[in-house]
Amino acid sequence: MAEIYLDNSASTRPYPEVNKLTSRVQSEIYGNPSSLHDMGLEAEKIIREARRQIAVVFGGRENEIIFTSGGTEANNLAIKGAAFRHRRRGSHLITSVIEHPSVLNSFRFLEKYGFEVSYLPVNSQGAVNPDDLKALIRKETILISLMHINNETGTIQPLGEIGRMIREINPEALFHVDVVQSFGRIPLRLKEWQVDMAVCSAHKIHGPRGAGSLWSRKGTLLEPLLHGGGQESGLRSGTENTAAIAGFGLAARLTAEKMRQKEEELRVLKLAFFNELQNSGIKFNLNGPAPGEGAPHIINLSFPGLRAEVLLHSLEERGIHVSAGSACHSRHPEPSHVLKAIGLDSENLDSALRFSFSVFNDKNEIIAAAKETAEAVQELRGII
Ligand SMILES: Cc1ncc(COP(=O)(O)O)c(C=O)c1O
């Protein structure tokens, strides 16, 4: 049975070139990048090259890149680091109700330390209303954090409009964006959007697990969370994971190559999947933006009357791998906070699956997966 992997928002298959590079670096370039001898310098050179590759995709400079263990750590550093560093200016923070848990739980942590957090609602498509944000920003607001592409519904937030508005109302407030799902997949215009900090993760872009990065615009002051030898400009102490960082840099370059073309190809796959399911005649509902809009690689669907987990395992038996809710935290029995926030009723909440595509999928696979999904749904509904 051919395996069809449609859980690319959770994690991706590494490029073969990335695997080759990480294993070579792991076995051959084991010097400490902080050491002064030539083996240290060799490791340092590898990291410098990756820093350059990541900076290109962010549209920033090499000295603005801070390597971390992943997106979760980078979000924690950006949010807690900014809040603690700037608390003398104010203690008001803003985020949205549909953020990734690494963002939401960082804000909940800060609430325990006396910060006041405003949580923006979203509409039925998962988008925040810039006017709602406008009404919340005040003099004491020191940080606003919003994601670019939502990992469950594929909703894209209007970051350009939001960034301009933040600057008009409170030019001092820092603007942090989680671009884990968009990095290398769709164009980022962080400078134009007036973003101060952005976060990405290697394993979402066909890189290794265990590496991520915070881009922090020059001059943005942060309090480090990890104290030690002062690596990564003093913001993230600890010996760098040279092999994972090398693979991360290469994955960023390969992902962003021909970005527009790949974005279009992913969108074609997503539409083909959706159309094939519709033509099968099964009843299902779309959660989030229309298939032609939103992220090119994510579609979230509910199959009323079925339990998501049951359908997920039935698909797994057919070799198709998908997510119920968000894989980052889907072992939790609670329904998705994102799908709740966009107003799904319990029948649609309990039956929601996320299908997410990558450049490793092709059209034949996608059509086969849609046919199998339709068949599994009919079988479970007792139709066939
Ligand atoms: C939008 C978003 N932010 C952050 C993360 C966390 O990244 P990592 O798995 O590298 O910690 C994820 C992972 O699912 C994500 O989708």
mmCIF file of C-alpha atoms and ligand atoms in Angstrom:
data_model
loop_
_atom_site.group_PDB
_atom_site.id
_atom_site.type_symbol
_atom_site.label_atom_id
_atom_site.label_comp_id
_atom_site.label_asym_id
_atom_site.label_seq_id
_atom_site.Cartn_x
_atom_site.Cartn_y
_atom_site.Cartn_z
ATOM 1 C CA MET A 1 0.000 0.000 0.000
ATOM 2 C CA ALA A 2 1.414 3.379 -1.014
ATOM 3 C CA GLU A 3 1.658 5.777 1.901
ATOM 4 C CA ILE A 4 0.185 9.220 1.289
ATOM 5 C CA TYR A 5 1.398 11.803 3.776
ATOM 6 C CA LEU A 6 -1.023 14.711 4.147
ATOM 7 C CA ASP A 7 0.079 16.044 7.528
ATOM 8 C CA ASN A 8 2.615 18.584 6.345
ATOM 9 C CA SER A 9 1.456 21.320 8.730
ATOM 10 C CA ALA A 10 2.539 19.083 11.594
ATOM 11 C CA SER A 11 5.905 18.122 10.160
ATOM 12 C CA THR A 12 7.458 17.515 6.751
ATOM 13 C CA ARG A 13 9.669 14.936 5.098
ATOM 14 C CA PRO A 14 13.227 16.333 4.945
ATOM 15 C CA TYR A 15 14.728 16.953 1.517
ATOM 16 C CA PRO A 16 17.282 14.216 0.675
ATOM 17 C CA GLU A 17 19.942 16.955 0.299
ATOM 18 C CA VAL A 18 19.151 18.106 3.834
ATOM 19 C CA ASN A 19 19.530 14.589 5.254
ATOM 20 C CA LYS A 20 22.849 14.226 3.478
ATOM 21 C CA LEU A 21 24.144 17.526 4.790
ATOM 22 C CA THR A 22 22.980 17.068 8.404
ATOM 23 C CA SER A 23 24.488 13.605 8.651
ATOM 24 C CA ARG A 24 27.803 14.807 7.176
ATOM 25 C CA VAL A 25 27.957 17.757 9.569
ATOM 26 C CA GLN A 26 26.934 15.581 12.509
ATOM 27 C CA SER A 27 29.675 13.053 11.868
ATOM 28 C CA GLU A 28 32.461 15.260 10.525
ATOM 29 C CA ILE A 29 32.038 18.809 11.788
ATOM 30 C CA TYR A 30 31.758 18.268 15.501
ATOM 31 C CA GLY A 31 33.891 21.147 16.735
ATOM 32 C CA ASN A 32 32.239 23.645 19.052
ATOM 33 C CA PRO A 33 31.365 26.713 16.943
ATOM 34 C CA SER A 34 32.639 28.913 19.798
ATOM 35 C CA SER A 35 36.093 27.233 19.843
ATOM 36 C CA LEU A 36 38.965 29.221 18.372
ATOM 37 C CA HIS A 37 40.790 26.363 16.616
ATOM 38 C CA ASP A 38 40.152 25.446 13.000
ATOM 39 C CA MET A 39 37.541 22.766 13.810
ATOM 40 C CA GLY A 40 35.551 25.332 15.760
ATOM 41 C CA LEU A 41 35.915 27.814 12.935
ATOM 42 C CA GLU A 42 34.689 25.211 10.459
ATOM 43 C CA ALA A 43 31.523 24.689 12.533
ATOM 44 C CA GLU A 44 31.134 28.439 12.889
ATOM 45 C CA LYS A 45 31.353 28.821 9.121
ATOM 46 C CA ILE A 46 28.545 26.280 8.654
ATOM 47 C CA ILE A 47 26.356 28.228 11.051
ATOM 48 C CA ARG A 48 27.218 31.513 9.348
ATOM 49 C CA GLU A 49 26.107 30.124 5.993
ATOM 50 C CA ALA A 50 22.812 28.898 7.480
ATOM 51 C CA ARG A 51 22.299 32.298 9.128
ATOM 52 C CA ARG A 52 22.712 33.926 5.735
ATOM 53 C CA GLN A 53 20.253 31.505 4.087
ATOM 54 C CA ILE A 54 17.610 32.050 6.772
ATOM 55 C CA ALA A 55 18.112 35.842 6.700
ATOM 56 C CA VAL A 56 17.468 35.872 2.934
ATOM 57 C CA VAL A 57 14.047 34.231 3.372
ATOM 58 C CA PHE A 58 13.123 36.563 6.246
ATOM 59 C CA GLY A 59 14.351 39.516 4.166
ATOM 60 C CA GLY A 60 16.621 40.541 7.042
ATOM 61 C CA ARG A 61 20.301 40.634 7.948
ATOM 62 C CA GLU A 62 22.486 37.814 9.236
ATOM 63 C CA ASN A 63 23.057 39.492 12.586
ATOM 64 C CA GLU A 64 19.303 39.629 13.145
ATOM 65 C CA ILE A 65 18.925 35.810 13.212
ATOM 66 C CA ILE A 66 18.847 33.948 16.532
ATOM 67 C CA PHE A 67 18.895 30.167 16.314
ATOM 68 C CA THR A 68 16.740 28.206 18.753
ATOM 69 C CA SER A 69 15.565 24.614 19.169
ATOM 70 C CA GLY A 70 12.395 25.280 17.157
ATOM 71 C CA GLY A 71 9.362 27.470 16.687
ATOM 72 C CA THR A 72 8.115 26.955 20.241
ATOM 73 C CA GLU A 73 11.322 28.215 21.818
ATOM 74 C CA ALA A 74 11.595 31.122 19.382
ATOM 75 C CA ASN A 75 8.009 32.233 20.146
ATOM 76 C CA ASN A 76 8.721 31.991 23.892
ATOM 77 C CA LEU A 77 11.873 34.081 23.498
ATOM 78 C CA ALA A 78 10.163 36.759 21.408
ATOM 79 C CA ILE A 79 7.111 37.104 23.648
ATOM 80 C CA LYS A 80 8.542 36.698 27.150
ATOM 81 C CA GLY A 81 11.809 38.361 26.136
ATOM 82 C CA ALA A 82 9.975 41.460 24.872
ATOM 83 C CA ALA A 83 7.497 41.589 27.760
ATOM 84 C CA PHE A 84 10.139 41.379 30.497
ATOM 85 C CA ARG A 85 12.511 43.778 28.739
ATOM 86 C CA HIS A 86 9.916 46.503 28.130
ATOM 87 C CA ARG A 87 7.729 46.195 31.223
ATOM 88 C CA ARG A 88 8.798 49.615 32.507
ATOM 89 C CA ARG A 89 7.046 51.173 29.502
ATOM 90 C CA GLY A 90 3.807 49.280 30.124
ATOM 91 C CA SER A 91 2.314 45.925 30.869
ATOM 92 C CA HIS A 92 -0.399 45.567 28.233
ATOM 93 C CA LEU A 93 -0.051 42.852 25.575
ATOM 94 C CA ILE A 94 -2.294 41.824 22.666
ATOM 95 C CA THR A 95 -2.647 38.538 20.817
ATOM 96 C CA SER A 96 -5.481 36.572 19.179
ATOM 97 C CA VAL A 97 -7.514 33.598 20.371
ATOM 98 C CA ILE A 98 -6.338 31.351 17.506
ATOM 99 C CA GLU A 99 -2.586 31.473 18.057
ATOM 100 C CA HIS A 100 -0.404 28.377 18.380
ATOM 101 C CA PRO A 101 -0.132 27.070 21.981
ATOM 102 C CA SER A 102 3.520 28.195 22.130
ATOM 103 C CA VAL A 103 2.210 31.751 21.795
ATOM 104 C CA LEU A 104 -1.026 31.463 23.798
ATOM 105 C CA ASN A 105 0.634 29.685 26.700
ATOM 106 C CA SER A 106 3.486 32.215 26.775
ATOM 107 C CA PHE A 107 0.886 34.955 27.223
ATOM 108 C CA ARG A 108 -0.950 32.951 29.900
ATOM 109 C CA PHE A 109 2.372 32.591 31.722
ATOM 110 C CA LEU A 110 2.922 36.362 31.535
ATOM 111 C CA GLU A 111 -0.524 36.974 33.040
ATOM 112 C CA LYS A 112 0.730 35.251 36.182
ATOM 113 C CA TYR A 113 3.506 37.858 36.354
ATOM 114 C CA GLY A 114 1.174 40.845 36.304
ATOM 115 C CA PHE A 115 0.853 41.482 32.568
ATOM 116 C CA GLU A 116 -2.573 42.256 31.160
ATOM 117 C CA VAL A 117 -3.353 40.392 27.938
ATOM 118 C CA SER A 118 -6.133 41.238 25.468
ATOM 119 C CA TYR A 119 -7.194 38.339 23.234
ATOM 120 C CA LEU A 120 -8.580 39.363 19.842
ATOM 121 C CA PRO A 121 -11.551 37.364 18.517
ATOM 122 C CA VAL A 122 -11.700 36.141 14.899
ATOM 123 C CA ASN A 123 -14.518 35.887 12.345
ATOM 124 C CA SER A 124 -15.929 32.648 10.917
ATOM 125 C CA GLN A 125 -12.993 32.451 8.485
ATOM 126 C CA GLY A 126 -10.454 32.811 11.311
ATOM 127 C CA ALA A 127 -9.406 36.368 10.453
ATOM 128 C CA VAL A 128 -8.933 39.149 12.986
ATOM 129 C CA ASN A 129 -10.661 42.455 12.321
ATOM 130 C CA PRO A 130 -8.061 45.264 12.229
ATOM 131 C CA ASP A 131 -10.680 47.619 13.731
ATOM 132 C CA ASP A 132 -10.969 45.349 16.799
ATOM 133 C CA LEU A 133 -7.209 45.608 17.224
ATOM 134 C CA LYS A 134 -7.299 49.375 16.744
ATOM 135 C CA ALA A 135 -9.745 49.674 19.632
ATOM 136 C CA LEU A 136 -7.426 47.695 21.930
ATOM 137 C CA ILE A 137 -4.069 49.397 21.341
ATOM 138 C CA ARG A 138 -3.169 51.934 23.992
ATOM 139 C CA LYS A 139 -0.162 53.845 25.333
ATOM 140 C CA GLU A 140 0.820 51.020 27.698
ATOM 141 C CA THR A 141 0.670 48.344 24.949
ATOM 142 C CA ILE A 142 4.204 47.020 24.555
ATOM 143 C CA LEU A 143 3.686 43.936 22.383
ATOM 144 C CA ILE A 144 1.244 42.700 19.745
ATOM 145 C CA SER A 145 1.616 39.114 18.545
ATOM 146 C CA LEU A 146 -0.270 37.571 15.606
ATOM 147 C CA MET A 147 0.334 34.583 13.393
ATOM 148 C CA HIS A 148 0.584 34.857 9.617
ATOM 149 C CA ILE A 149 -0.954 31.535 8.472
ATOM 150 C CA ASN A 150 -3.066 29.628 10.956
ATOM 151 C CA ASN A 151 -1.804 26.042 11.202
ATOM 152 C CA GLU A 152 -5.293 24.519 11.496
ATOM 153 C CA THR A 153 -7.479 26.445 9.047
ATOM 154 C CA GLY A 154 -4.909 28.064 6.741
ATOM 155 C CA THR A 155 -6.336 31.530 7.376
ATOM 156 C CA ILE A 156 -3.942 34.343 6.391
ATOM 157 C CA GLN A 157 -4.030 37.452 8.578
ATOM 158 C CA PRO A 158 -3.806 40.901 6.912
ATOM 159 C CA LEU A 159 -0.443 41.674 8.506
ATOM 160 C CA GLY A 160 0.355 44.630 6.216
ATOM 161 C CA GLU A 161 -2.747 46.557 7.177
ATOM 162 C CA ILE A 162 -2.282 45.633 10.833
ATOM 163 C CA GLY A 163 1.399 46.639 10.922
ATOM 164 C CA ARG A 164 0.697 50.060 9.426
ATOM 165 C CA MET A 165 -2.104 50.614 11.900
ATOM 166 C CA ILE A 166 0.031 49.656 14.905
ATOM 167 C CA ARG A 167 2.681 52.191 13.869
ATOM 168 C CA GLU A 168 0.079 54.939 13.518
ATOM 169 C CA ILE A 169 -1.414 54.382 16.951
ATOM 170 C CA ASN A 170 1.567 53.307 19.030
ATOM 171 C CA PRO A 171 4.922 53.376 17.219
ATOM 172 C CA GLU A 172 6.674 52.012 20.321
ATOM 173 C CA ALA A 173 4.682 48.765 20.537
ATOM 174 C CA LEU A 174 6.602 45.730 19.259
ATOM 175 C CA PHE A 175 4.954 43.625 16.534
ATOM 176 C CA HIS A 176 5.746 39.894 16.642
ATOM 177 C CA VAL A 177 4.527 37.450 13.998
ATOM 178 C CA ASP A 178 4.596 33.667 13.961
ATOM 179 C CA VAL A 179 5.433 32.779 10.351
ATOM 180 C CA VAL A 180 6.077 29.079 11.021
ATOM 181 C CA GLN A 181 3.488 28.024 8.415
ATOM 182 C CA SER A 182 4.276 30.689 5.820
ATOM 183 C CA PHE A 183 8.095 30.884 5.920
ATOM 184 C CA GLY A 184 9.409 29.954 2.455
ATOM 185 C CA ARG A 185 5.904 29.075 1.234
ATOM 186 C CA ILE A 186 4.423 32.480 0.509
ATOM 187 C CA PRO A 187 6.217 35.824 0.248
ATOM 188 C CA LEU A 188 7.051 37.620 3.501
ATOM 189 C CA ARG A 189 7.316 41.407 3.550
ATOM 190 C CA LEU A 190 8.327 41.882 7.149
ATOM 191 C CA LYS A 191 9.856 45.342 6.665
ATOM 192 C CA GLU A 192 6.883 46.630 4.689
ATOM 193 C CA TRP A 193 4.537 45.185 7.332
ATOM 194 C CA GLN A 194 6.624 46.943 10.003
ATOM 195 C CA VAL A 195 7.225 43.714 11.897
ATOM 196 C CA ASP A 196 9.861 43.686 14.663
ATOM 197 C CA MET A 197 10.153 39.937 15.296
ATOM 198 C CA ALA A 198 9.250 36.808 13.318
ATOM 199 C CA VAL A 199 9.586 33.109 14.068
ATOM 200 C CA CYS A 200 10.078 30.043 11.866
ATOM 201 C CA SER A 201 10.810 26.343 12.326
ATOM 202 C CA ALA A 202 13.013 23.955 10.313
ATOM 203 C CA HIS A 203 10.846 20.828 10.407
ATOM 204 C CA LYS A 204 7.923 22.613 8.748
ATOM 205 C CA ILE A 205 9.995 23.323 5.642
ATOM 206 C CA HIS A 206 11.539 19.896 4.972
ATOM 207 C CA GLY A 207 14.389 20.574 7.370
ATOM 208 C CA PRO A 208 15.421 18.619 10.486
ATOM 209 C CA ARG A 209 13.499 18.624 13.754
ATOM 210 C CA GLY A 210 15.187 20.564 16.552
ATOM 211 C CA ALA A 211 16.023 23.892 14.895
ATOM 212 C CA GLY A 212 14.140 27.147 14.597
ATOM 213 C CA SER A 213 14.858 30.803 14.416
ATOM 214 C CA LEU A 214 13.788 34.173 15.665
ATOM 215 C CA TRP A 215 14.374 37.106 13.346
ATOM 216 C CA SER A 216 14.609 40.192 15.495
ATOM 217 C CA ARG A 217 14.962 43.541 13.719
ATOM 218 C CA LYS A 218 18.212 45.304 14.630
ATOM 219 C CA GLY A 219 17.692 47.442 17.702
ATOM 220 C CA THR A 220 14.833 45.335 19.136
ATOM 221 C CA LEU A 221 15.709 44.769 22.772
ATOM 222 C CA LEU A 222 14.875 41.424 24.384
ATOM 223 C CA GLU A 223 15.553 39.780 27.717
ATOM 224 C CA PRO A 224 17.162 36.351 27.207
ATOM 225 C CA LEU A 225 15.390 33.338 28.701
ATOM 226 C CA LEU A 226 18.455 31.081 28.763
ATOM 227 C CA HIS A 227 21.581 32.282 30.536
ATOM 228 C CA GLY A 228 24.989 30.788 29.914
ATOM 229 C CA GLY A 229 27.856 31.273 27.512
ATOM 230 C CA GLY A 230 26.238 34.119 25.595
ATOM 231 C CA GLN A 231 25.839 32.436 22.214
ATOM 232 C CA GLU A 232 23.464 33.913 19.623
ATOM 233 C CA SER A 233 24.227 37.537 20.567
ATOM 234 C CA GLY A 234 23.614 36.724 24.208
ATOM 235 C CA LEU A 235 19.962 35.942 23.510
ATOM 236 C CA ARG A 236 20.137 32.167 23.448
ATOM 237 C CA SER A 237 22.986 30.629 25.370
ATOM 238 C CA GLY A 238 23.934 27.029 24.687
ATOM 239 C CA THR A 239 26.157 25.341 22.109
ATOM 240 C CA GLU A 240 24.438 25.561 18.745
ATOM 241 C CA ASN A 241 23.035 22.405 17.109
ATOM 242 C CA THR A 242 25.367 22.728 14.124
ATOM 243 C CA ALA A 243 24.009 19.786 12.098
ATOM 244 C CA ALA A 244 20.349 20.781 12.468
ATOM 245 C CA ILE A 245 21.149 24.427 11.768
ATOM 246 C CA ALA A 246 23.068 23.480 8.605
ATOM 247 C CA GLY A 247 20.083 21.449 7.383
ATOM 248 C CA PHE A 248 17.722 24.262 8.355
ATOM 249 C CA GLY A 249 19.633 26.769 6.207
ATOM 250 C CA LEU A 250 19.636 24.474 3.206
ATOM 251 C CA ALA A 251 15.950 23.625 3.677
ATOM 252 C CA ALA A 252 15.125 27.345 3.781
ATOM 253 C CA ARG A 253 16.971 27.934 0.526
ATOM 254 C CA LEU A 254 15.388 24.934 -1.223
ATOM 255 C CA THR A 255 11.893 25.745 0.053
ATOM 256 C CA ALA A 256 12.026 29.354 -1.048
ATOM 257 C CA GLU A 257 13.398 28.497 -4.499
ATOM 258 C CA LYS A 258 10.691 29.071 -7.131
ATOM 259 C CA MET A 259 8.318 29.977 -4.290
ATOM 260 C CA ARG A 260 5.567 31.421 -6.492
ATOM 261 C CA GLN A 261 5.543 28.360 -8.743
ATOM 262 C CA LYS A 262 5.375 25.959 -5.783
ATOM 263 C CA GLU A 263 2.671 28.028 -4.121
ATOM 264 C CA GLU A 264 0.603 27.728 -7.278
ATOM 265 C CA GLU A 265 1.259 23.967 -7.531
ATOM 266 C CA LEU A 266 0.178 23.455 -3.909
ATOM 267 C CA ARG A 267 -2.971 25.439 -4.520
ATOM 268 C CA VAL A 268 -3.762 23.261 -7.545
ATOM 269 C CA LEU A 269 -3.393 20.150 -5.333
ATOM 270 C CA LYS A 270 -5.628 21.616 -2.651
ATOM 271 C CA LEU A 271 -8.328 22.526 -5.194
ATOM 272 C CA ALA A 272 -8.080 19.115 -6.860
ATOM 273 C CA PHE A 273 -8.567 17.430 -3.473
ATOM 274 C CA PHE A 274 -11.554 19.620 -2.612
ATOM 275 C CA ASN A 275 -13.196 19.224 -6.042
ATOM 276 C CA GLU A 276 -12.734 15.445 -6.043
ATOM 277 C CA LEU A 277 -14.385 15.210 -2.608
ATOM 278 C CA GLN A 278 -17.250 17.421 -3.767
ATOM 279 C CA ASN A 279 -17.763 15.326 -6.890
ATOM 280 C CA SER A 280 -17.946 12.179 -4.752
ATOM 281 C CA GLY A 281 -21.240 13.450 -3.348
ATOM 282 C CA ILE A 282 -20.373 12.969 0.347
ATOM 283 C CA LYS A 283 -21.547 15.578 2.808
ATOM 284 C CA PHE A 284 -18.800 17.648 4.377
ATOM 285 C CA ASN A 285 -18.220 21.221 5.511
ATOM 286 C CA LEU A 286 -15.279 23.502 4.911
ATOM 287 C CA ASN A 287 -13.753 25.161 7.990
ATOM 288 C CA GLY A 288 -11.934 28.417 7.294
ATOM 289 C CA PRO A 289 -11.283 30.269 4.048
ATOM 290 C CA ALA A 290 -12.542 29.144 0.618
ATOM 291 C CA PRO A 291 -10.186 26.633 -1.052
ATOM 292 C CA GLY A 292 -8.989 29.260 -3.558
ATOM 293 C CA GLU A 293 -8.004 31.538 -0.682
ATOM 294 C CA GLY A 294 -5.980 31.100 2.496
ATOM 295 C CA ALA A 295 -2.780 29.072 2.750
ATOM 296 C CA PRO A 296 -1.898 27.077 -0.369
ATOM 297 C CA HIS A 297 -1.205 23.919 1.647
ATOM 298 C CA ILE A 298 -3.915 23.592 4.341
ATOM 299 C CA ILE A 299 -7.580 22.594 4.190
ATOM 300 C CA ASN A 300 -9.775 21.796 7.172
ATOM 301 C CA LEU A 301 -12.999 19.835 6.685
ATOM 302 C CA SER A 302 -15.734 18.449 8.922
ATOM 303 C CA PHE A 303 -17.641 15.262 8.232
ATOM 304 C CA PRO A 304 -20.762 15.598 10.398
ATOM 305 C CA GLY A 305 -21.934 12.422 12.078
ATOM 306 C CA LEU A 306 -18.435 10.909 12.265
ATOM 307 C CA ARG A 307 -15.769 11.153 14.954
ATOM 308 C CA ALA A 308 -12.580 12.700 13.592
ATOM 309 C CA GLU A 309 -10.407 10.143 15.333
ATOM 310 C CA VAL A 310 -12.330 7.209 13.873
ATOM 311 C CA LEU A 311 -12.084 8.633 10.368
ATOM 312 C CA LEU A 312 -8.402 9.439 10.905
ATOM 313 C CA HIS A 313 -7.637 5.817 11.767
ATOM 314 C CA SER A 314 -9.781 4.514 8.927
ATOM 315 C CA LEU A 315 -7.716 6.701 6.565
ATOM 316 C CA GLU A 316 -4.537 5.496 8.217
ATOM 317 C CA GLU A 317 -5.531 1.908 7.389
ATOM 318 C CA ARG A 318 -5.746 3.050 3.787
ATOM 319 C CA GLY A 319 -2.246 4.541 4.012
ATOM 320 C CA ILE A 320 -3.366 8.170 4.296
ATOM 321 C CA HIS A 321 -1.956 10.264 7.135
ATOM 322 C CA VAL A 322 -3.828 13.369 8.299
ATOM 323 C CA SER A 323 -4.489 15.299 11.522
ATOM 324 C CA ALA A 324 -7.479 15.790 13.750
ATOM 325 C CA GLY A 325 -7.261 19.358 14.994
ATOM 326 C CA SER A 326 -3.629 20.331 15.283
ATOM 327 C CA ALA A 327 -0.984 17.614 15.545
ATOM 328 C CA CYS A 328 1.176 19.734 17.838
ATOM 329 C CA HIS A 329 -1.324 19.188 20.611
ATOM 330 C CA SER A 330 -3.851 16.772 19.197
ATOM 331 C CA ARG A 331 -3.226 14.164 21.859
ATOM 332 C CA HIS A 332 -5.218 16.456 24.128
ATOM 333 C CA PRO A 333 -8.830 15.369 24.203
ATOM 334 C CA GLU A 334 -10.230 18.940 24.131
ATOM 335 C CA PRO A 335 -11.620 20.166 20.831
ATOM 336 C CA SER A 336 -9.473 22.607 18.860
ATOM 337 C CA HIS A 337 -9.463 26.147 20.286
ATOM 338 C CA VAL A 338 -9.153 27.472 16.731
ATOM 339 C CA LEU A 339 -12.214 25.680 15.383
ATOM 340 C CA LYS A 340 -14.158 26.695 18.490
ATOM 341 C CA ALA A 341 -13.115 30.315 17.939
ATOM 342 C CA ILE A 342 -14.436 30.327 14.366
ATOM 343 C CA GLY A 343 -17.797 29.203 15.738
ATOM 344 C CA LEU A 344 -18.091 25.505 14.872
ATOM 345 C CA ASP A 345 -20.864 23.571 16.616
ATOM 346 C CA SER A 346 -20.013 20.344 18.424
ATOM 347 C CA GLU A 347 -20.938 18.106 15.480
ATOM 348 C CA ASN A 348 -18.513 19.920 13.172
ATOM 349 C CA LEU A 349 -15.879 20.276 15.909
ATOM 350 C CA ASP A 350 -15.851 16.566 16.668
ATOM 351 C CA SER A 351 -15.589 15.548 13.023
ATOM 352 C CA ALA A 352 -12.898 17.953 11.770
ATOM 353 C CA LEU A 353 -9.810 16.751 9.936
ATOM 354 C CA ARG A 354 -6.919 18.780 8.587
ATOM 355 C CA PHE A 355 -5.337 17.794 5.274
ATOM 356 C CA SER A 356 -2.030 19.531 4.543
ATOM 357 C CA PHE A 357 0.023 19.180 1.397
ATOM 358 C CA SER A 358 3.640 19.576 0.358
ATOM 359 C CA VAL A 359 5.872 19.613 -2.703
ATOM 360 C CA PHE A 360 6.366 15.870 -2.213
ATOM 361 C CA ASN A 361 2.700 15.207 -3.045
ATOM 362 C CA ASP A 362 1.516 14.859 -6.626
ATOM 363 C CA LYS A 363 -1.883 15.131 -8.256
ATOM 364 C CA ASN A 364 -2.442 11.381 -8.654
ATOM 365 C CA GLU A 365 -1.837 10.866 -4.951
ATOM 366 C CA ILE A 366 -4.166 13.687 -4.058
ATOM 367 C CA ILE A 367 -6.982 12.368 -6.225
ATOM 368 C CA ALA A 368 -6.464 8.870 -4.786
ATOM 369 C CA ALA A 369 -6.528 10.305 -1.242
ATOM 370 C CA ALA A 370 -9.766 12.182 -1.935
ATOM 371 C CA LYS A 371 -11.398 9.036 -3.385
ATOM 372 C CA GLU A 372 -10.277 6.971 -0.366
ATOM 373 C CA THR A 373 -11.557 9.666 2.003
ATOM 374 C CA ALA A 374 -14.948 9.681 0.308
ATOM 375 C CA GLU A 375 -15.092 5.890 0.471
ATOM 376 C CA ALA A 376 -14.059 5.795 4.145
ATOM 377 C CA VAL A 377 -16.703 8.403 4.993
ATOM 378 C CA GLN A 378 -19.402 6.443 3.150
ATOM 379 C CA GLU A 379 -18.331 3.209 4.807
ATOM 380 C CA LEU A 380 -18.398 4.734 8.282
ATOM 381 C CA ARG A 381 -21.745 6.352 7.613
ATOM 382 C CA GLY A 382 -23.059 2.921 6.626
ATOM 383 C CA ILE A 383 -23.775 3.994 3.050
ATOM 384 C CA ILE A 384 -21.627 1.298 1.439
HETATM 385 C C1 LIG B 1 1.994 28.206 13.670
HETATM 386 C C2 LIG B 1 2.958 27.414 14.496
HETATM 387 N N1 LIG B 1 3.719 28.046 15.398
HETATM 388 C C3 LIG B 1 4.623 27.377 16.146
HETATM 389 C C4 LIG B 1 4.791 26.012 16.022
HETATM 390 C C5 LIG B 1 5.808 25.312 16.885
HETATM 391 O O1 LIG B 1 6.944 24.957 16.156
HETATM 392 P P1 LIG B 1 7.918 23.769 16.679
HETATM 393 O O2 LIG B 1 7.223 22.489 16.398
HETATM 394 O O3 LIG B 1 9.167 23.951 15.854
HETATM 395 O O4 LIG B 1 8.172 24.019 18.117
HETATM 396 C C6 LIG B 1 3.993 25.310 15.115
HETATM 397 C C7 LIG B 1 4.066 23.838 15.018
HETATM 398 O O5 LIG B 1 3.110 23.183 14.754
HETATM 399 C C8 LIG B 1 3.071 26.035 14.316
HETATM 400 O O6 LIG B 1 2.310 25.412 13.402
#
